[in-house]
Amino acid sequence: MSDRQSPSGRRRRVRSVWPSMVPLAVVWCLLWGEFSLFNILAGALVGAVVVIAFPMPPLHLHLRPRPVALAVLVGKFVVDVVVSSVRVAWTTLRPGASSLTNAIVRVELATPSDFVLTVVAQMTSLIPGSIVVDVHRARHTLYLHVLDVNSAEEADEFRKRVLEQEERVVAAIGGYAHDIDERSDRPVREGGTKR
Amino acid sequence: MTTFFDVVAAICMITGSLLALVAAIGQVRMPDLLSRTHPATKPQVLGLGLVLLGVALRLREPEAFGLLALVIIFQLVTSPVASHMIGRAAVRTDNRGEERLVVDELSEDRPQGRADEGDVPDQR
């Protein structure tokens, strides 16, 4: 990156320390069990050392969190996790596990954003019955191994559920193509309704 | 009220433990590597969450809540990565259990099981 040498680049880098440092300080306090002044300062110090010693590639996020859509996303996610856990538990326990059939399904996401891709992959992975086996970043495509799929129709149904999940993610946090043109604030695809 | 919370805590812990047991049974019963990954990584997340909820309801100490929340947050963040690494390794070493796949769109796209050839190589 060329902006590492320029003063503005360095300032941006220093400013980018904060968003990672504050959560690390909070984690430090939680681990010690109290929010004393000493813990907060020590946590900030450890956080700063971690962020500076292990720098991450910069993320250019343009998030617009929407409380209602976020609540819908989280609520639906919890329901999905519980329902799917029971399903996977039943798949595990029912007789005839050797006749089980699975599928590897390709899902092409509509949003050209690394962040949305990551969130969707993470959430889909947490819902039992599906794991991400491969990702094509340039085509923002996920390949998911799905447990207990009996036909191509069921595979299509699963694909539709992942795309609905993506729509909920975009509606909740916004899906800008920050990694394609970080300076443009033009949304590539509006998710949800404008408020 | 205390008894009520204790009963709910007990139910949460027992259900959580049962889900962990199912995960263990799945390791024995599932026919191939990728199928095994499913019960190993996911019902157990909900199981751990229920156990932690039970612990929180039983302890009723605010200092403990933060720590319990951290445990489940780290579980939620790391579990998909772990299952993805196993799944990716399984697919790339040709352990995808082909005879059990009704649909295999990864093989259609990349017969070698690699989806990212020609992908942008930066920032990994």
Short mmCIF file of C-alpha atoms in Angstrom, two decimals:
data_model
loop_
_atom_site.label_atom_id
_atom_site.label_comp_id
_atom_site.label_asym_id
_atom_site.label_seq_id
_atom_site.Cartn_x
_atom_site.Cartn_y
_atom_site.Cartn_z
CA MET A 1 0.00 0.00 0.00
CA SER A 2 1.42 3.37 -1.01
CA ASP A 3 -0.39 5.36 1.66
CA ARG A 4 1.72 3.75 4.35
CA GLN A 5 4.46 6.38 3.75
CA SER A 6 2.33 9.49 3.39
CA PRO A 7 1.39 11.43 6.55
CA SER A 8 -2.33 11.17 5.84
CA GLY A 9 -1.95 7.41 5.41
CA ARG A 10 -0.18 7.13 8.74
CA ARG A 11 -2.86 9.22 10.42
CA ARG A 12 -5.51 7.01 8.92
CA ARG A 13 -3.67 3.99 10.23
CA VAL A 14 -3.47 5.46 13.73
CA ARG A 15 -7.16 6.29 13.61
CA SER A 16 -7.93 2.76 12.43
CA VAL A 17 -6.39 1.45 15.68
CA TRP A 18 -9.36 2.62 17.74
CA PRO A 19 -12.17 0.43 16.41
CA SER A 20 -10.15 -2.71 17.23
CA MET A 21 -8.60 -1.44 20.46
CA VAL A 22 -11.80 -0.50 22.28
CA PRO A 23 -13.45 -3.96 21.96
CA LEU A 24 -10.16 -5.58 23.03
CA ALA A 25 -10.10 -3.40 26.16
CA VAL A 26 -13.72 -4.40 26.89
CA VAL A 27 -12.80 -8.08 26.48
CA TRP A 28 -9.85 -7.58 28.83
CA CYS A 29 -12.13 -6.10 31.50
CA LEU A 30 -14.67 -8.89 31.07
CA LEU A 31 -11.92 -11.48 31.53
CA TRP A 32 -10.81 -9.80 34.75
CA GLY A 33 -14.41 -9.52 35.85
CA GLU A 34 -14.52 -5.80 36.67
CA PHE A 35 -14.41 -2.44 34.92
CA SER A 36 -11.90 -0.73 37.22
CA LEU A 37 -9.81 2.18 35.97
CA PHE A 38 -6.67 0.07 36.12
CA ASN A 39 -8.25 -2.74 34.07
CA ILE A 40 -9.51 -0.28 31.45
CA LEU A 41 -6.05 1.30 31.07
CA ALA A 42 -4.27 -2.07 31.03
CA GLY A 43 -6.79 -3.40 28.51
CA ALA A 44 -6.30 -0.35 26.28
CA LEU A 45 -2.53 -0.85 26.45
CA VAL A 46 -2.72 -4.56 25.61
CA GLY A 47 -5.25 -3.79 22.87
CA ALA A 48 -2.96 -1.15 21.35
CA VAL A 49 0.00 -3.55 21.39
CA VAL A 50 -2.06 -6.29 19.74
CA VAL A 51 -3.45 -3.99 17.04
CA ILE A 52 -0.04 -2.50 16.24
CA ALA A 53 1.87 -5.79 16.41
CA PHE A 54 -0.66 -7.74 14.30
CA PRO A 55 -2.03 -5.26 11.76
CA MET A 56 -4.99 -6.41 9.72
CA PRO A 57 -5.77 -5.32 6.15
CA PRO A 58 -7.94 -2.20 6.24
CA LEU A 59 -11.68 -2.69 5.92
CA HIS A 60 -13.62 0.02 4.14
CA LEU A 61 -17.06 -0.49 5.53
CA HIS A 62 -20.08 1.61 4.80
CA LEU A 63 -22.53 0.13 7.20
CA ARG A 64 -25.98 1.46 7.88
CA PRO A 65 -27.32 -0.63 10.71
CA ARG A 66 -31.10 -0.65 10.89
CA PRO A 67 -32.43 -1.71 14.28
CA VAL A 68 -35.64 -3.37 13.12
CA ALA A 69 -34.02 -5.30 10.27
CA LEU A 70 -31.17 -6.27 12.61
CA ALA A 71 -33.66 -7.61 15.16
CA VAL A 72 -35.40 -9.59 12.38
CA LEU A 73 -32.02 -10.99 11.27
CA VAL A 74 -30.98 -12.04 14.78
CA GLY A 75 -34.42 -13.40 15.67
CA LYS A 76 -34.71 -15.48 12.50
CA PHE A 77 -31.14 -16.67 13.04
CA VAL A 78 -31.83 -17.93 16.57
CA VAL A 79 -34.98 -19.73 15.39
CA ASP A 80 -33.02 -21.26 12.49
CA VAL A 81 -30.26 -22.48 14.82
CA VAL A 82 -32.72 -24.15 17.21
CA VAL A 83 -34.86 -25.74 14.47
CA SER A 84 -31.83 -26.96 12.52
CA SER A 85 -30.15 -28.31 15.66
CA VAL A 86 -33.17 -30.48 16.32
CA ARG A 87 -33.19 -31.60 12.66
CA VAL A 88 -29.51 -32.52 12.67
CA ALA A 89 -29.94 -34.28 16.03
CA TRP A 90 -32.79 -36.31 14.52
CA THR A 91 -30.76 -37.07 11.38
CA THR A 92 -28.01 -38.34 13.66
CA LEU A 93 -30.22 -40.53 15.82
CA ARG A 94 -32.78 -41.90 13.35
CA PRO A 95 -32.31 -45.39 12.00
CA GLY A 96 -30.60 -45.82 8.62
CA ALA A 97 -27.77 -43.32 8.84
CA SER A 98 -25.94 -45.21 6.09
CA SER A 99 -28.63 -44.32 3.52
CA LEU A 100 -28.12 -40.62 4.19
CA THR A 101 -27.74 -38.40 1.10
CA ASN A 102 -26.12 -34.96 1.01
CA ALA A 103 -25.41 -32.23 -1.52
CA ILE A 104 -22.80 -29.63 -2.35
CA VAL A 105 -24.73 -26.54 -3.41
CA ARG A 106 -23.42 -23.48 -5.23
CA VAL A 107 -24.89 -20.16 -4.06
CA GLU A 108 -24.07 -17.02 -6.02
CA LEU A 109 -24.68 -14.04 -3.78
CA ALA A 110 -26.20 -10.91 -5.27
CA THR A 111 -24.06 -8.47 -3.28
CA PRO A 112 -20.48 -7.87 -4.49
CA SER A 113 -19.16 -7.19 -1.00
CA ASP A 114 -16.53 -9.17 0.88
CA PHE A 115 -18.09 -8.20 4.17
CA VAL A 116 -21.58 -9.41 3.26
CA LEU A 117 -20.02 -12.59 1.84
CA THR A 118 -18.23 -13.17 5.14
CA VAL A 119 -21.27 -12.51 7.31
CA VAL A 120 -23.53 -14.72 5.18
CA ALA A 121 -20.92 -17.52 5.17
CA GLN A 122 -20.46 -17.25 8.92
CA MET A 123 -24.18 -17.26 9.70
CA THR A 124 -24.96 -20.04 7.23
CA SER A 125 -22.18 -22.10 8.78
CA LEU A 126 -23.61 -21.61 12.26
CA ILE A 127 -27.00 -22.92 11.21
CA PRO A 128 -26.68 -26.69 11.61
CA GLY A 129 -26.84 -28.83 8.50
CA SER A 130 -24.63 -26.69 6.27
CA ILE A 131 -20.93 -25.93 6.11
CA VAL A 132 -19.00 -23.74 3.69
CA VAL A 133 -16.53 -26.00 1.88
CA ASP A 134 -15.24 -23.45 -0.60
CA VAL A 135 -15.56 -19.79 -1.53
CA HIS A 136 -14.97 -18.03 -4.82
CA ARG A 137 -14.27 -14.48 -3.75
CA ALA A 138 -14.21 -12.82 -7.19
CA ARG A 139 -17.57 -14.31 -8.13
CA HIS A 140 -18.85 -13.98 -4.53
CA THR A 141 -19.96 -17.57 -4.66
CA LEU A 142 -20.28 -19.95 -1.72
CA TYR A 143 -20.12 -23.72 -1.99
CA LEU A 144 -21.98 -25.35 0.87
CA HIS A 145 -22.14 -28.96 1.94
CA VAL A 146 -25.69 -29.64 3.09
CA LEU A 147 -26.67 -32.58 5.26
CA ASP A 148 -29.68 -34.75 4.47
CA VAL A 149 -30.69 -33.57 0.98
CA ASN A 150 -32.70 -36.09 -1.02
CA SER A 151 -33.29 -34.36 -4.36
CA ALA A 152 -32.25 -31.49 -6.59
CA GLU A 153 -35.45 -29.67 -5.55
CA GLU A 154 -34.39 -29.75 -1.92
CA ALA A 155 -31.00 -28.38 -2.94
CA ASP A 156 -32.72 -25.49 -4.77
CA GLU A 157 -34.83 -24.82 -1.70
CA PHE A 158 -31.69 -24.60 0.39
CA ARG A 159 -30.12 -22.19 -2.12
CA LYS A 160 -33.20 -19.98 -1.83
CA ARG A 161 -32.91 -19.97 1.96
CA VAL A 162 -29.29 -18.77 1.79
CA LEU A 163 -30.25 -15.98 -0.63
CA GLU A 164 -33.05 -14.92 1.73
CA GLN A 165 -30.49 -14.91 4.50
CA GLU A 166 -28.32 -12.61 2.37
CA GLU A 167 -31.27 -10.26 1.83
CA ARG A 168 -31.81 -10.06 5.58
CA VAL A 169 -28.10 -9.34 6.15
CA VAL A 170 -28.09 -6.57 3.52
CA ALA A 171 -31.30 -5.11 4.94
CA ALA A 172 -29.83 -5.13 8.45
CA ILE A 173 -26.31 -3.79 7.90
CA GLY A 174 -26.23 -2.47 4.36
CA GLY A 175 -24.27 -3.92 1.48
CA TYR A 176 -22.01 -1.49 -0.25
CA ALA A 177 -19.33 -2.61 -2.66
CA HIS A 178 -16.67 -1.05 -0.46
CA ASP A 179 -13.97 -3.29 -1.85
CA ILE A 180 -14.68 -2.38 -5.46
CA ASP A 181 -14.74 1.40 -5.19
CA GLU A 182 -14.07 2.56 -1.69
CA ARG A 183 -14.46 6.27 -2.43
CA SER A 184 -17.85 6.05 -4.06
CA ASP A 185 -20.78 6.07 -1.68
CA ARG A 186 -23.04 4.79 -4.37
CA PRO A 187 -24.76 1.63 -3.26
CA VAL A 188 -24.47 -1.16 -5.77
CA ARG A 189 -27.65 -2.74 -4.58
CA GLU A 190 -30.14 -1.25 -2.18
CA GLY A 191 -31.22 -3.74 0.40
CA GLY A 192 -34.50 -3.31 2.19
CA THR A 193 -36.65 -0.18 2.06
CA LYS A 194 -35.43 3.35 2.47
CA ARG A 195 -36.38 5.02 5.70
CA MET B 1 -38.73 -17.36 42.15
CA THR B 2 -35.31 -18.75 43.02
CA THR B 3 -36.61 -22.29 42.60
CA PHE B 4 -38.14 -21.36 39.26
CA PHE B 5 -34.77 -20.09 37.95
CA ASP B 6 -33.04 -23.21 39.29
CA VAL B 7 -35.51 -25.46 37.45
CA VAL B 8 -35.06 -23.51 34.19
CA ALA B 9 -31.27 -23.64 34.70
CA ALA B 10 -31.41 -27.41 35.21
CA ILE B 11 -33.52 -27.87 32.05
CA CYS B 12 -31.10 -25.74 30.03
CA MET B 13 -28.06 -27.66 31.27
CA ILE B 14 -29.59 -31.09 30.68
CA THR B 15 -30.79 -30.16 27.17
CA GLY B 16 -27.38 -28.69 26.38
CA SER B 17 -25.61 -31.80 27.60
CA LEU B 18 -27.92 -34.00 25.53
CA LEU B 19 -27.07 -32.00 22.41
CA ALA B 20 -23.37 -32.50 23.15
CA LEU B 21 -24.07 -36.23 23.51
CA VAL B 22 -25.82 -36.22 20.12
CA ALA B 23 -22.69 -34.60 18.64
CA ALA B 24 -20.62 -37.47 20.03
CA ILE B 25 -23.06 -40.11 18.74
CA GLY B 26 -22.93 -38.43 15.34
CA GLN B 27 -19.18 -39.03 15.17
CA VAL B 28 -19.82 -42.75 15.39
CA ARG B 29 -22.94 -43.01 13.26
CA MET B 30 -22.35 -40.66 10.33
CA PRO B 31 -21.00 -42.40 7.23
CA ASP B 32 -18.36 -39.96 5.92
CA LEU B 33 -16.09 -37.11 6.96
CA LEU B 34 -18.27 -34.23 5.75
CA SER B 35 -21.45 -35.70 7.24
CA ARG B 36 -19.61 -36.09 10.53
CA THR B 37 -18.59 -32.44 10.55
CA HIS B 38 -22.25 -31.39 10.84
CA PRO B 39 -23.14 -32.96 14.20
CA ALA B 40 -19.63 -32.19 15.49
CA THR B 41 -19.75 -28.45 15.00
CA LYS B 42 -23.32 -27.28 15.25
CA PRO B 43 -25.76 -28.89 17.71
CA GLN B 44 -22.89 -28.54 20.11
CA VAL B 45 -22.90 -24.71 19.71
CA LEU B 46 -26.53 -24.58 20.76
CA GLY B 47 -25.70 -27.14 23.47
CA LEU B 48 -22.90 -25.00 24.86
CA GLY B 49 -25.17 -21.93 24.69
CA LEU B 50 -27.84 -23.73 26.72
CA VAL B 51 -25.31 -24.94 29.30
CA LEU B 52 -23.94 -21.40 29.66
CA LEU B 53 -27.48 -20.02 29.96
CA GLY B 54 -28.11 -22.57 32.69
CA VAL B 55 -24.91 -21.56 34.49
CA ALA B 56 -25.88 -17.87 34.25
CA LEU B 57 -29.36 -18.56 35.65
CA ARG B 58 -27.90 -20.60 38.50
CA LEU B 59 -25.05 -18.21 39.41
CA ARG B 60 -27.10 -14.99 39.09
CA GLU B 61 -23.88 -12.93 39.43
CA PRO B 62 -23.47 -10.04 36.99
CA GLU B 63 -19.67 -10.44 36.99
CA ALA B 64 -20.03 -13.94 35.55
CA PHE B 65 -22.39 -12.87 32.74
CA GLY B 66 -19.69 -11.02 30.83
CA LEU B 67 -17.37 -13.98 30.92
CA LEU B 68 -20.13 -16.41 29.84
CA ALA B 69 -21.07 -14.04 27.01
CA LEU B 70 -17.43 -14.01 25.88
CA VAL B 71 -17.34 -17.82 25.81
CA ILE B 72 -20.37 -18.06 23.53
CA ILE B 73 -19.25 -15.15 21.31
CA PHE B 74 -15.86 -16.79 20.69
CA GLN B 75 -17.60 -20.10 20.05
CA LEU B 76 -19.88 -18.42 17.48
CA VAL B 77 -16.91 -16.80 15.75
CA THR B 78 -14.52 -19.76 15.71
CA SER B 79 -16.84 -22.73 15.10
CA PRO B 80 -17.68 -21.89 11.45
CA VAL B 81 -13.98 -21.34 10.71
CA ALA B 82 -13.11 -24.73 12.19
CA SER B 83 -15.86 -26.53 10.25
CA HIS B 84 -14.89 -24.67 7.07
CA MET B 85 -11.24 -25.70 7.38
CA ILE B 86 -12.23 -29.35 7.85
CA GLY B 87 -14.73 -29.18 4.98
CA ARG B 88 -12.27 -27.49 2.65
CA ALA B 89 -9.57 -30.01 3.46
CA ALA B 90 -12.04 -32.87 2.94
CA VAL B 91 -13.13 -31.60 -0.47
CA ARG B 92 -9.58 -30.92 -1.65
CA THR B 93 -8.35 -34.35 -0.65
CA ASP B 94 -11.28 -35.94 -2.49
CA ASN B 95 -13.07 -37.06 0.67
CA ARG B 96 -16.42 -35.64 -0.23
CA GLY B 97 -18.39 -38.87 -0.10
CA GLU B 98 -19.43 -38.72 -3.78
CA GLU B 99 -21.67 -41.76 -3.62
CA ARG B 100 -23.86 -39.96 -1.11
CA LEU B 101 -24.15 -36.64 -2.98
CA VAL B 102 -27.39 -36.08 -4.90
CA VAL B 103 -26.11 -32.70 -6.15
CA ASP B 104 -22.45 -31.71 -6.46
CA GLU B 105 -22.14 -28.28 -8.03
CA LEU B 106 -18.55 -27.80 -6.87
CA SER B 107 -17.35 -30.69 -9.04
CA GLU B 108 -19.29 -29.23 -11.97
CA ASP B 109 -17.39 -25.96 -11.61
CA ARG B 110 -14.01 -27.26 -10.50
CA PRO B 111 -13.35 -30.94 -10.96
CA GLN B 112 -10.25 -30.72 -8.72
CA GLY B 113 -12.32 -29.36 -5.89
CA ARG B 114 -10.68 -25.96 -5.95
CA ALA B 115 -13.06 -23.06 -6.38
CA ASP B 116 -10.62 -20.20 -6.08
CA GLU B 117 -8.24 -20.69 -8.99
CA GLY B 118 -7.77 -17.38 -10.77
CA ASP B 119 -9.15 -15.64 -7.71
CA VAL B 120 -7.77 -12.35 -6.43
CA PRO B 121 -4.72 -13.44 -4.45
CA ASP B 122 -4.35 -10.42 -2.13
CA GLN B 123 -5.41 -9.92 1.48
CA ARG B 124 -5.45 -13.49 2.63
#
